[in-house]
Coordinates of C-alpha atoms and ligand atoms in Angstrom, one line a residue:
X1 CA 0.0 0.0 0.0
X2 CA 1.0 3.8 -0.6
X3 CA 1.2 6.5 1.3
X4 CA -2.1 7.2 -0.3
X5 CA -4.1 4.1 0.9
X6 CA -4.6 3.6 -2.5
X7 CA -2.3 0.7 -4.3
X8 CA -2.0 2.5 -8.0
X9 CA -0.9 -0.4 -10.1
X10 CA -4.0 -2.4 -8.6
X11 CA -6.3 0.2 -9.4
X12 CA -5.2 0.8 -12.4
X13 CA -5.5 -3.0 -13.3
X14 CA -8.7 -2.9 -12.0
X15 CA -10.1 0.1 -13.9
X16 CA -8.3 -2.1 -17.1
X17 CA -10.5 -4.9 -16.2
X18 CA -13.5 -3.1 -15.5
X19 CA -13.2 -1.0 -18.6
X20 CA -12.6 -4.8 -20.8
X21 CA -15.8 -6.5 -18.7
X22 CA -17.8 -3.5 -19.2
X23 CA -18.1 -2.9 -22.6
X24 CA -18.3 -6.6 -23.4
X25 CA -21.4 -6.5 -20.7
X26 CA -22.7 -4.0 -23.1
X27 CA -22.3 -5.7 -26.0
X28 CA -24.0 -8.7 -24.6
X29 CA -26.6 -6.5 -23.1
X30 CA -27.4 -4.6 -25.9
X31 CA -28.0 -8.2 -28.2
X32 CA -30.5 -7.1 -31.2
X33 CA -29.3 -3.4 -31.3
X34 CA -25.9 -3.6 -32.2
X35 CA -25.8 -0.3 -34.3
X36 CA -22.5 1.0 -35.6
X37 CA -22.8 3.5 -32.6
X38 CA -23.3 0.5 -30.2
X39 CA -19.6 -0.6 -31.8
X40 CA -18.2 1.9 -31.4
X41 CA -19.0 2.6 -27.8
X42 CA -17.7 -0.9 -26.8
X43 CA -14.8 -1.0 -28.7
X44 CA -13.5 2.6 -27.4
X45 CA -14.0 0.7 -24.1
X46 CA -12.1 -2.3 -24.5
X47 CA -9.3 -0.2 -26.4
X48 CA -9.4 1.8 -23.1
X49 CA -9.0 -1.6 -20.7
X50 CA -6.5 -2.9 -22.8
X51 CA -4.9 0.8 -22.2
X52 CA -5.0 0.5 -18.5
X53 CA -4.4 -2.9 -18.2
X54 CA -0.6 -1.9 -19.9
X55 CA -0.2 0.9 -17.7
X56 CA -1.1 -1.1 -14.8
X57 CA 2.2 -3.9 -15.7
X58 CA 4.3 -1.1 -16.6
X59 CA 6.8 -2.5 -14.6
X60 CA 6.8 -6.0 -16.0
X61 CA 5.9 -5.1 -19.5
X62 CA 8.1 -3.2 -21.8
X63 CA 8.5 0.5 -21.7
X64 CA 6.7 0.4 -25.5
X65 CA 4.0 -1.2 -25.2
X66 CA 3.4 0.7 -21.3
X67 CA 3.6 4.1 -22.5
X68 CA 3.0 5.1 -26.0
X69 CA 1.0 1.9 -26.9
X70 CA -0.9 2.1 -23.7
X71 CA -1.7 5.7 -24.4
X72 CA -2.2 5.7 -27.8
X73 CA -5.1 3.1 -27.0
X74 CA -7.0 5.3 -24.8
X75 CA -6.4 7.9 -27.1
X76 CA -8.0 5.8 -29.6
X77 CA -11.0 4.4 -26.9
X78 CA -11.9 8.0 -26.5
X79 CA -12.1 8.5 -30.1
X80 CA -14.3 5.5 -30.2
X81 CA -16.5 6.7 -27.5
X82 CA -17.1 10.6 -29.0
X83 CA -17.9 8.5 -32.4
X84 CA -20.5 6.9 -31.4
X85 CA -22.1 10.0 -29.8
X86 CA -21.7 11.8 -32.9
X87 CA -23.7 8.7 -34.5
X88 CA -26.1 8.9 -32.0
X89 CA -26.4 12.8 -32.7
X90 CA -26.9 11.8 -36.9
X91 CA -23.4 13.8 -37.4
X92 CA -21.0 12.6 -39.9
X93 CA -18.2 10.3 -38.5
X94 CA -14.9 11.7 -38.3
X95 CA -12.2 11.2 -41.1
X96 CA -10.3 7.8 -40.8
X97 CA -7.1 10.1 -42.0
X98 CA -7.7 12.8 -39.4
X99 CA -7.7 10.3 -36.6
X100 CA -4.5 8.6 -38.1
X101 CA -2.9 12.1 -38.4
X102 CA -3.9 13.1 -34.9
X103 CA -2.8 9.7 -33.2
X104 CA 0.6 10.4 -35.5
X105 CA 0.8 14.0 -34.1
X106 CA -0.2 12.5 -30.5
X107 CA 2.8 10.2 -31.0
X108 CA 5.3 12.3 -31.9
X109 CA 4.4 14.8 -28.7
X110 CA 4.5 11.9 -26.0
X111 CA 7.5 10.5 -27.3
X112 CA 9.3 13.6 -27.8
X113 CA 8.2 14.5 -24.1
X114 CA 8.6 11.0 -22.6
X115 CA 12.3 10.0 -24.7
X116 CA 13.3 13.5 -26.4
X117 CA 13.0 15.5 -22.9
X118 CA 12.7 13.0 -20.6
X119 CA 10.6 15.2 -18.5
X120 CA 8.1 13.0 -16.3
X121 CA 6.3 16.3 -15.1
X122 CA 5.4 17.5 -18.5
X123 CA 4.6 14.1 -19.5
X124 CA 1.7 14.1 -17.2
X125 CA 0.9 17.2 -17.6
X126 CA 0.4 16.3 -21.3
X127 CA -1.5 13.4 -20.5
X128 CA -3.8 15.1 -18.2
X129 CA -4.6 18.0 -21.0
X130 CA -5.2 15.4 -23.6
X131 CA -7.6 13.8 -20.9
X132 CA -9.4 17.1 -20.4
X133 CA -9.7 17.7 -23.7
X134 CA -11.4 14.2 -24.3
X135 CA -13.5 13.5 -21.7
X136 CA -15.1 16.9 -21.5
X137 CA -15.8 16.3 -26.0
X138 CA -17.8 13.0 -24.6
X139 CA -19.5 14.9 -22.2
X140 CA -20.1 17.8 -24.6
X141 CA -22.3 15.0 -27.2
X142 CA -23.3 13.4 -24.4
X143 CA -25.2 16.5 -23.4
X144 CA -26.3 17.3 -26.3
X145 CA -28.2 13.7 -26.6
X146 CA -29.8 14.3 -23.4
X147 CA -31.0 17.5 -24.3
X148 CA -31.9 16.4 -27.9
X149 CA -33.8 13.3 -26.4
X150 CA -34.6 13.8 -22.8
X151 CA -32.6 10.9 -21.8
X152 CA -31.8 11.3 -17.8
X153 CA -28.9 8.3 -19.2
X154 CA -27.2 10.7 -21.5
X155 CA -26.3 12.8 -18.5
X156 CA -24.9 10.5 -16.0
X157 CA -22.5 9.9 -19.2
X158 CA -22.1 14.1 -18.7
X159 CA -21.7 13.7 -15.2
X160 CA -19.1 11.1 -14.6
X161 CA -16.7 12.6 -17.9
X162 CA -17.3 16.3 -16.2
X163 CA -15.8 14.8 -12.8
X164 CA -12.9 13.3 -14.5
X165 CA -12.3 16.4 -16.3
X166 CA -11.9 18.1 -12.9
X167 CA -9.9 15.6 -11.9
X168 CA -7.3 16.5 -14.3
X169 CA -8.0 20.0 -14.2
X170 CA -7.0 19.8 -10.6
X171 CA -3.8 17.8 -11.8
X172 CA -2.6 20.1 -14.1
X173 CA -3.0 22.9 -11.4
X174 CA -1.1 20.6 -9.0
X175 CA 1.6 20.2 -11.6
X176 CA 1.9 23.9 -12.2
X177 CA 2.3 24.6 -8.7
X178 CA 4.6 21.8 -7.8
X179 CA 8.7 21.8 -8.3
X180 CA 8.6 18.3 -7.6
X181 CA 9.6 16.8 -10.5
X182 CA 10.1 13.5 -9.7
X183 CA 8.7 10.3 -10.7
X184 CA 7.7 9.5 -7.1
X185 CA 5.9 13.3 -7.2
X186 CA 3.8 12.7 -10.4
X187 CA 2.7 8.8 -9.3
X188 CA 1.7 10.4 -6.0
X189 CA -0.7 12.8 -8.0
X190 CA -2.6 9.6 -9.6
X191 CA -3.8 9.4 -5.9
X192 CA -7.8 7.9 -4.1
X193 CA -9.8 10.9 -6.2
X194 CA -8.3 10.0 -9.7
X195 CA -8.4 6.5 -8.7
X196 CA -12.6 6.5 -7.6
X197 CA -13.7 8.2 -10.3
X198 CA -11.9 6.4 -12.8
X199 CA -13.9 3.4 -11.9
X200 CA -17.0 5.5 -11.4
X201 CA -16.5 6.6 -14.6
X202 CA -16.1 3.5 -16.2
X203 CA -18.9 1.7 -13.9
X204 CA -21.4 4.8 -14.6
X205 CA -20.3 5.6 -17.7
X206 CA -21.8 1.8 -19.1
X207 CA -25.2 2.2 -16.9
X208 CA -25.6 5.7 -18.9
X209 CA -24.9 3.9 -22.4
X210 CA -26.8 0.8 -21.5
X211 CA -29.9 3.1 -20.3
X212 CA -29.7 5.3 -23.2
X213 CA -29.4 2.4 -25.8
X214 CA -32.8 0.9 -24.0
X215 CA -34.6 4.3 -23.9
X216 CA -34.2 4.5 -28.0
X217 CA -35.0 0.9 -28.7
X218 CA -38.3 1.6 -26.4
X219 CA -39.1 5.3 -28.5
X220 CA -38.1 3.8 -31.6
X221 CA -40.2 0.3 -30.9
X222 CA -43.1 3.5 -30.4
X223 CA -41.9 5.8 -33.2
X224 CA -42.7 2.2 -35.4
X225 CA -46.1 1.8 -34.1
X226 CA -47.1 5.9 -34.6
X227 CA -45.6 5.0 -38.5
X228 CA -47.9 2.0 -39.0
X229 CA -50.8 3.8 -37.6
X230 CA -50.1 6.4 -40.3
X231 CA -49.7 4.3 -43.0
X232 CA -53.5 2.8 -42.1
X233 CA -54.6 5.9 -41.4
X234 CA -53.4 6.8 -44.9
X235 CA -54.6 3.4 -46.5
X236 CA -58.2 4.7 -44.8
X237 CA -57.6 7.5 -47.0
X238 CA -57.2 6.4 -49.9
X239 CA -60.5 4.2 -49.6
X240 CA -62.4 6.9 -48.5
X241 CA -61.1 8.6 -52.5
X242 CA -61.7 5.5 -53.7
X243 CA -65.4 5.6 -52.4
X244 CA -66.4 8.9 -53.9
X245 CA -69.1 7.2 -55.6
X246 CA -70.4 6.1 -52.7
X247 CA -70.7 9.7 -50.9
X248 CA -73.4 9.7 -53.2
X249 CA -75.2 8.0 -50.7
X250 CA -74.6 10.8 -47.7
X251 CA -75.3 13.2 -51.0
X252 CA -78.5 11.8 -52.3
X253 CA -81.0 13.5 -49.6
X254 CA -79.7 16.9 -51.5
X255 CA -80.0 15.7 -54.3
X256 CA -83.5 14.0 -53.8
X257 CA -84.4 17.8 -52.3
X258 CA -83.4 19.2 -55.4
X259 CA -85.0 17.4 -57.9
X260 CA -88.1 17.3 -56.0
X261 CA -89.1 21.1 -57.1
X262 CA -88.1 20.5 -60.2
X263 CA -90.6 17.2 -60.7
X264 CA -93.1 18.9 -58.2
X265 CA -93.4 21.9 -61.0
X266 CA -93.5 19.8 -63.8
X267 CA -96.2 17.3 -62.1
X268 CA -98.6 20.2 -60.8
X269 CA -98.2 21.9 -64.2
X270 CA -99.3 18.7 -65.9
X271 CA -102.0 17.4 -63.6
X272 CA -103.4 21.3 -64.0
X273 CA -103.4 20.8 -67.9
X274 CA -105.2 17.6 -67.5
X275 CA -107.8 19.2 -64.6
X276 CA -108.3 22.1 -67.1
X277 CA -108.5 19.7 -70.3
X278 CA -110.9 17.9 -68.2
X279 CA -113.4 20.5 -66.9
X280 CA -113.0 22.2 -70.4
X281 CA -111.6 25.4 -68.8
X282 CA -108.2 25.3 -70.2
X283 CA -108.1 28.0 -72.6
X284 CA -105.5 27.3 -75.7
X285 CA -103.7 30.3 -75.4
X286 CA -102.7 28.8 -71.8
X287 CA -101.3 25.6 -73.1
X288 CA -97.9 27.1 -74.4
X289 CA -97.4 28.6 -70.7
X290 CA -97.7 25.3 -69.3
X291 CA -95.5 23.4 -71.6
X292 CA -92.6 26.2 -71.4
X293 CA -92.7 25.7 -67.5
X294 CA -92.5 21.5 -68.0
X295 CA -89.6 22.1 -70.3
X296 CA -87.9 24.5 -67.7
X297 CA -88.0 21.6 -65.2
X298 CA -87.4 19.3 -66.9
X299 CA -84.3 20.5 -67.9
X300 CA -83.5 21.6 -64.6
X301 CA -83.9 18.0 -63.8
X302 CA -81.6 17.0 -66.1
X303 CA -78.7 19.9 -65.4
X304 CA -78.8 18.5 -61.7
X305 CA -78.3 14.7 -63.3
X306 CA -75.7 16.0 -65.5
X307 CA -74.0 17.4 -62.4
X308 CA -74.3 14.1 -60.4
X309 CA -72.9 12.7 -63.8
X310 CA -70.0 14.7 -64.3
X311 CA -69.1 14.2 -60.2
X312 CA -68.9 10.5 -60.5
X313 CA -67.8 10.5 -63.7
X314 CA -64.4 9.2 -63.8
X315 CA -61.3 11.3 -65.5
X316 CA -58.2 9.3 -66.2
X317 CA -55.0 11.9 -64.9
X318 CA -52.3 10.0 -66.5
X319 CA -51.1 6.9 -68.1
X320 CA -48.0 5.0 -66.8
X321 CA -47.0 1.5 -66.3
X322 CA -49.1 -0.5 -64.0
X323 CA -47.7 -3.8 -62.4
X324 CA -50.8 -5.5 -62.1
X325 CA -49.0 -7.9 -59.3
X326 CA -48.1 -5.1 -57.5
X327 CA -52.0 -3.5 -58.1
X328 CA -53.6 -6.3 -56.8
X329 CA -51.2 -7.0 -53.8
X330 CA -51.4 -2.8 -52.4
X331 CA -55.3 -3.1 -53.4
X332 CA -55.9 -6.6 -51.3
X333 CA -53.6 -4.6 -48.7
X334 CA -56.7 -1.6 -48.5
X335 CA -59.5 -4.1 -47.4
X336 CA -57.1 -6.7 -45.8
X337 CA -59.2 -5.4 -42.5
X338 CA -62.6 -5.3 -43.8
X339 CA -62.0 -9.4 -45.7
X340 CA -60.8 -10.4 -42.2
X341 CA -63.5 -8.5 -40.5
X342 CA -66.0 -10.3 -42.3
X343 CA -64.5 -13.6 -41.7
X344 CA -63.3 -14.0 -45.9
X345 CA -60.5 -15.5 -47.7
X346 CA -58.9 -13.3 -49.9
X347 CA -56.8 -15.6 -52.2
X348 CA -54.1 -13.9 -54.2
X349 CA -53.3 -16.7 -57.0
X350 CA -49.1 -16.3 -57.9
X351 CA -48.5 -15.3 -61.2
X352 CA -46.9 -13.8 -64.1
X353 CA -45.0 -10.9 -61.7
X354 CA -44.0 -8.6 -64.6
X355 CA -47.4 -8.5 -66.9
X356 CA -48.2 -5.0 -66.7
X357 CA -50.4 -2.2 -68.6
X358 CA -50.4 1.4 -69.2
X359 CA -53.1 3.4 -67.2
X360 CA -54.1 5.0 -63.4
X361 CA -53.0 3.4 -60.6
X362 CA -55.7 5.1 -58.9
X363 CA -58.5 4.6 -61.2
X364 CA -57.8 0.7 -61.5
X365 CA -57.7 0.0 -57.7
X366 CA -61.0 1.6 -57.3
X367 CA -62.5 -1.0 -59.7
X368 CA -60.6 -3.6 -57.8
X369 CA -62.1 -2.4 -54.6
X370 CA -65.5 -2.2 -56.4
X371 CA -65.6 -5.8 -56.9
X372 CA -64.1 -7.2 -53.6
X373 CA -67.0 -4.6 -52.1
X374 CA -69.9 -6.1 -53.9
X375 CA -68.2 -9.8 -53.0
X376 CA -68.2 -9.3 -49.8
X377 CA -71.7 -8.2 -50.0
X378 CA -72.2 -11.2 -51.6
X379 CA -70.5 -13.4 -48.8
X380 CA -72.3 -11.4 -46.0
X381 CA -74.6 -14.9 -45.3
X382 CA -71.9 -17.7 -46.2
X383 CA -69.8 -19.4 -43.6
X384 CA -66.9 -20.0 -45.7
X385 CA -66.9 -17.1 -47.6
X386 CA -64.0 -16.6 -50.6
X387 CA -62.7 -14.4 -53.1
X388 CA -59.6 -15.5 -55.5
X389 CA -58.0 -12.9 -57.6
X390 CA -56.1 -14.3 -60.9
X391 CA -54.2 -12.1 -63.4
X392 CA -53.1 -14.0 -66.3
X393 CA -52.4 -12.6 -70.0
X394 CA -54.3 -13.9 -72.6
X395 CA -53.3 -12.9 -76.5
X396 CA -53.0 -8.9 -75.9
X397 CA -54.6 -8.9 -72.9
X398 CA -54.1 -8.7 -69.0
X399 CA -56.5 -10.1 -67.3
X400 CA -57.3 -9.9 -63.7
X401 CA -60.4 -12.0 -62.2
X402 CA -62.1 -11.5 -59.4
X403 CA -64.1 -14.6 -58.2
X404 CA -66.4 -15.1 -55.0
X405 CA -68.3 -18.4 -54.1
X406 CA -71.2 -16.1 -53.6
X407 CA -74.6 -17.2 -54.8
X408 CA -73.7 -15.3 -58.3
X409 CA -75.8 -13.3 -60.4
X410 CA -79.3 -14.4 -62.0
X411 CA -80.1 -13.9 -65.3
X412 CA -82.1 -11.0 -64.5
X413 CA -79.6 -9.4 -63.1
X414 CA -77.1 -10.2 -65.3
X415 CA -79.2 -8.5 -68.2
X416 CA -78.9 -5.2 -66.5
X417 CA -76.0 -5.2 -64.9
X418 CA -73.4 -2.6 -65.1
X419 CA -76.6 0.3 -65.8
X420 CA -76.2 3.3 -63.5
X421 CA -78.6 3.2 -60.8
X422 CA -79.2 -0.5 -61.1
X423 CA -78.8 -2.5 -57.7
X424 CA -80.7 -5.3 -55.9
X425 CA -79.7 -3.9 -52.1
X426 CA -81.6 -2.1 -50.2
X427 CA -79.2 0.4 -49.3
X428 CA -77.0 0.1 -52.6
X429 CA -76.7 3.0 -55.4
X430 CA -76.3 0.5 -58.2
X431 CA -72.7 3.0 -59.6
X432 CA -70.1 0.9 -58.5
X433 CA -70.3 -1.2 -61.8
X434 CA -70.8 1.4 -64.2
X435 CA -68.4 3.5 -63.3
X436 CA -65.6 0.7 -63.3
X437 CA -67.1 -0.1 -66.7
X438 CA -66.5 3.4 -67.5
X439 CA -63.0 3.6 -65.9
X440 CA -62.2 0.0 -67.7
X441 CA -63.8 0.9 -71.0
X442 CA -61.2 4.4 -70.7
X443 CA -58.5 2.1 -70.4
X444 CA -59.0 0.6 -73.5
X445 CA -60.4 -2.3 -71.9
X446 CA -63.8 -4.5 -71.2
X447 CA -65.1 -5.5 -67.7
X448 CA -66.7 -8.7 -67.9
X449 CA -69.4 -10.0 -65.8
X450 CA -70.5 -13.7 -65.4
X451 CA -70.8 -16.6 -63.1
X452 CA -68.1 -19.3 -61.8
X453 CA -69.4 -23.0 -63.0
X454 CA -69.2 -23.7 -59.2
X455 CA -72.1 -20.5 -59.4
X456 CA -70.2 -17.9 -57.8
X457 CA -69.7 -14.3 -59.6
X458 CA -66.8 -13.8 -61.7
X459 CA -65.7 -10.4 -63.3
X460 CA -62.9 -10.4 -65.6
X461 CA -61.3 -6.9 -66.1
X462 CA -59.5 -6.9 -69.7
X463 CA -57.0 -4.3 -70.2
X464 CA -54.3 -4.4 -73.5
X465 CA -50.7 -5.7 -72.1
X466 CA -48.5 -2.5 -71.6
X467 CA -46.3 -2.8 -75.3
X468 CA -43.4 -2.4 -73.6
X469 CA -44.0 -5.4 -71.5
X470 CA -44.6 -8.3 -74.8
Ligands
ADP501 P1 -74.4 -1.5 -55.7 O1 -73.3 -2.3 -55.1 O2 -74.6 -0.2 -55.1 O3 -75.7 -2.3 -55.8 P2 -73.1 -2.0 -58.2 O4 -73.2 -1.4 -59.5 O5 -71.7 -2.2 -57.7 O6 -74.0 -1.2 -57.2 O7 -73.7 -3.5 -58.3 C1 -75.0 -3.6 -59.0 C2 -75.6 -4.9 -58.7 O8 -74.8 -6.0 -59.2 C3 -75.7 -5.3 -57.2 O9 -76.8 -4.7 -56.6 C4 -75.8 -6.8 -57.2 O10 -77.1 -7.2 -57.5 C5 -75.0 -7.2 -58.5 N1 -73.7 -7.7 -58.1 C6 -72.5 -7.0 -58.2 N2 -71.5 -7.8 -57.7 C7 -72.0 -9.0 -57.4 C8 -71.5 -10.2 -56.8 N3 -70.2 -10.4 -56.6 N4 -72.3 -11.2 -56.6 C9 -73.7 -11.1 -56.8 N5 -74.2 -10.0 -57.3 C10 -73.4 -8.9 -57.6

C-alpha cells in the first residue's frame, strides 16, 4: 500500500479490467441493437481496458507497449466513445485520415516528451490536457443527446466525464504549482480521487450507455407503431377517395331535395293541364305557358343529373406503367381489414410478376375495390366465404379475375348489370359497376361479368398488355 491508501498499479488494473468487462457487458446487453454507434462505444472501451491494463504492468511489460502503446489506445477508446455520440447525434463520422494524423501527431508529442525531454512532469501534464480535452468532448455530445432526447442516461454519461475532467484539471494545477519533479511526485498525483472516479466513470459511464441504448430501442419500438398507424390511417384514406361514388349515398337526400321542385313543378303543371282539359276550362292560349314551364324543369332535372354525372364521372389523370401484381397485392392490402372483419379468404393466386399495362394506378384500384366490395356483400350470409383474384395474360390482354363463391348473379340481373342506378340492395346506389365499366372501358379495356361454373360471380377486367412489356 501507498502513502495514499490507494495501491495505484492495482487500481489501475482494476479500472483495465473493469473498462474490458464492461463494454463486453454492453455488448451482450445490448443483443439485437448492435448499431454502428453501439460498436463503437464498446470498442473505445475495451481499447481503453486494454490501455490500463498496460499501464497497470508497466513495470513487467516493456516501456513500449506501457507508454505510448498504452496511451495511444486510450487515445483511440476516447475516439471511439465521441464517435458513437456523434452517430447517435446523426453527425458525420470523423475522417479515418484525421484520426490517423492526430494519433501520428499525438505520437510524436508523447514520445518527444517521454524519450526527447525525458521530462516526467510534463509528460503528465500532457496526459492530463489530452484527458481534459477528451473527456469533456464526450461529455459535450453526451449532453447534447440528453437534451436532444430527454434521456436522464445521456447525462450520467455528462456527469461522470465532467468529474474526470476536474480531476485532471486539478492535476494540471497541482503540476503547475509543484517543483517536484520526480517520478515519485507525479505517481503520487494519480492518488484515491483519480483512482474512484476512474472506476466510477467506467462503472457509470456503461449504466448511462446501456440506459440510453434501452430508452431509443423503447421510442423507436413506439416511433414504429405511430408510423404503422399512419400508413393505415393513410390506407383509410385512400379508400375513402376510392369511395367517392359512394358519398353519393350521404349526397343523395340533396340531391333527392333538389329534384323534387323540379318534378313537383312539372307534375302540378301537368295534372293542372289535365284538370283544365278535363273540366273544359283550359283556354289554348294557356297551353304554351304550361309546356314552357314543363320544359324549364325538366331541364332543370336533367342539369342536376348532368352534375351528379359529371361528379362521379371518372377522368383518367395519367397513363403510366401499371404492375398488375403489384396493383392487386397494395389493393388486397386496402381491405385486408374489412375481408378479415368479415370472416373471408382473400386468395391472391401467384402469377406472371412482370405483366403490366399502361393506365391509373388510382383509377384501377378503385374497380378492384369495387368488386371485392360487392363480394363481400355477396359473402355477408356464407360461412366459408372466398374471393380469388387471378391475373393472367391472354393474347394482348391482361386479365385480372375476381371470383367469390357467392350465390352469383341471376339472369335477371345479369341482363342489367353494369346500368347506373341498377342494384338489388336495399341500401345500394347501383354505380359501382358502371363506373368501373367506364374507368375500364377508358382504359381501352372490357369488364366482364358472369358466373363461376361452381355459381359464384366472376368479373374479368381486360386491359391491353402494356407494349413495352410483350
Ligand atoms: P351496388 O353495389 O350499389 O348495388 P353495383 O353497380 O356495384 O352497385 O352493383 C350492381 C348490382 O350487381 C348489385 O346490386 C348486385 O345485385 C349485383 N352484383 C354485383 N356484384 C355482385 C357479386 N359479386 N355477386 C352477386 N351480385 C353482384
Amino acid at each position: 500500500m501507498t502513502n495514499n491508501q490507494f495501491d495505484i498499479p492495482t487500481a489501475v488494473l482494476l479500472l483495465g479490467l473493469l473498462y474490458l468487462i464492461l463494454p463486453i457487458m454492453t455488448w451482450i446487453v445490448l443483443n439485437g441493437q448492435r448499431s454502428k454507434p453501439v460498436t463503437l462505444w464498446c470498442g473505445g472501451g475495451l481499447c481503453i481496458g486494454v490501455g490500463f491494463l498496460m499501464i497497470g504492468q508497466r513495470p513487467s511489460i516493456p516501456a513500449w507497449m506501457s507508454f505510448p502503446l498504452a496511451n495511444v489506445l486510450l487515445f483511440l477508446g476516447y475516439w471511439g466513445r465521441i464517435q458513437s455520440l456523434r452517430l447517435e447525434l446523426d453527425l458525420a463520422l470523423w475522417r479515418k485520415s484525421w484520426v490517423f494524423v492526430s494519433v501520428i501527431v499525438f505520437l510524436l508529442i508523447f514520445e518527444g516528451i517521454r524519450v526527447g525531454l525525458q521530462d516526467t512532469h510534463i509528460r503528465l501534464g500532457f496526459v492530463s490536457f489530452y484527458h481534459i480535452v477528451m473527456a469533456s468532448t464526450v461529455a459535450y455530445y453526451a449532453l447534447r443527446i440528453g437534451r436532444e432526447r430527454h434521456a436522464p442516461n445521456a447525462y450520467l454519461i455528462v456527469l461522470v466525464h465532467v468529474l474526470l475532467t476536474s480531476i485532471m484539471v486539478l492535476r494540471v494545477i497541482e503540476l503547475i504549482i509543484s517543483s517536484d519533479h520526480s517520478e515519485a511526485m507525479v505517481t503520487s498525483m494519480v492518488d484515491v480521487k483519480a483512482g474512484v472516479i476512474g472506476i466510477l466513470s467506467a462503472v457509470v459511464s456503461s449504466y448511462g450507455y446501456i440506459g440510453l441504448m434501452l430508452d431509443q430501442a423503447i421510442s423507436n419500438a413506439a416511433k414504429l407503431k405511430t408510423d404503422k398507424l399512419l400508413i393505415l390511417n393513410k390506407n383509410q384514406q385512400v379508400i375513402a377517395h376510392l369511395d367517392r361514388q359512394r358519398s353519393l349515398g350521404a349526397m343523395s337526400a340533396s340531391i333527392g331535395h333538389e329534384l323534387n321542385q323540379p318534378l313537383t313543378a312539372i307534375m302540378t303543371n301537368a295534372q293542372l293541364a289535365k284538370l283544365g282539359i278535363e273540366r273544359g276550362h283550359l283556354q289554348i292560349e294557356q297551353v304554351p305557358d304550361i309546356l314552357k314551364k314543363i320544359i324549364f324543369n325538366s331541364r332543370r332535372a336533367h342539369l342536376i343529373l348532368e352534375k351528379v354525372r359529371a361528379f362521379i364521372k371518372p377522368t383518367i389523370v395519367e397513363k403510366r406503367p401499371v404492375n398488375l401484381n403489384v396493383l392487386v397485392r397494395e389493393t388486397a392490402e386496402l381491405i385486408k381489414q374489412d375481408v378479415m372483419l368479415h370472416n373471408i379468404q382473400l386468395e391472391l393466386i401467384k402469377q406472371d410478376s412482370s405483366l403490366s399495362v399502361l393506365g391509373d394506378a388510382t383509377q384501377l384500384s378503385q374497380v378492384l375495390v369495387n368488386l371485392y366490395r360487392n363480394a363481400m356483400d355477396a359473402l355477408q350470409n356464407q360461412s366459408k366465404g372466398k374471393i380469388t383474384v387471378s391475373i393472367q395474360s391472354i393474347k394482348n390482354w391482361a386479365v385480372i379475375t375476381v371470383e367469390d363463391n357467392g350465390s352469383g348473379i341471376t339472369d335477371v340481373v345479369l341482363a342489367q348489370i353494369g346500368e347506373p342506378f341498377f342494384t338489388t340492395k336495399p341500401e345500394g346506389l347501383g354505380l359501382g359497376l358502371s363506373i368501373s365499366k367506364a374507368i375500364i372501358e377508358q382504359h381501352g379495356g372490357q369488364l366482364i361479368m358472369g358466373n363461376t361454373p361452381q355459381g359464384g360471380a366472376s368479373f374479368d377486367i381486360r386491359l391491353p398488355i402494356n407494349p413495352s412489356n410483350s
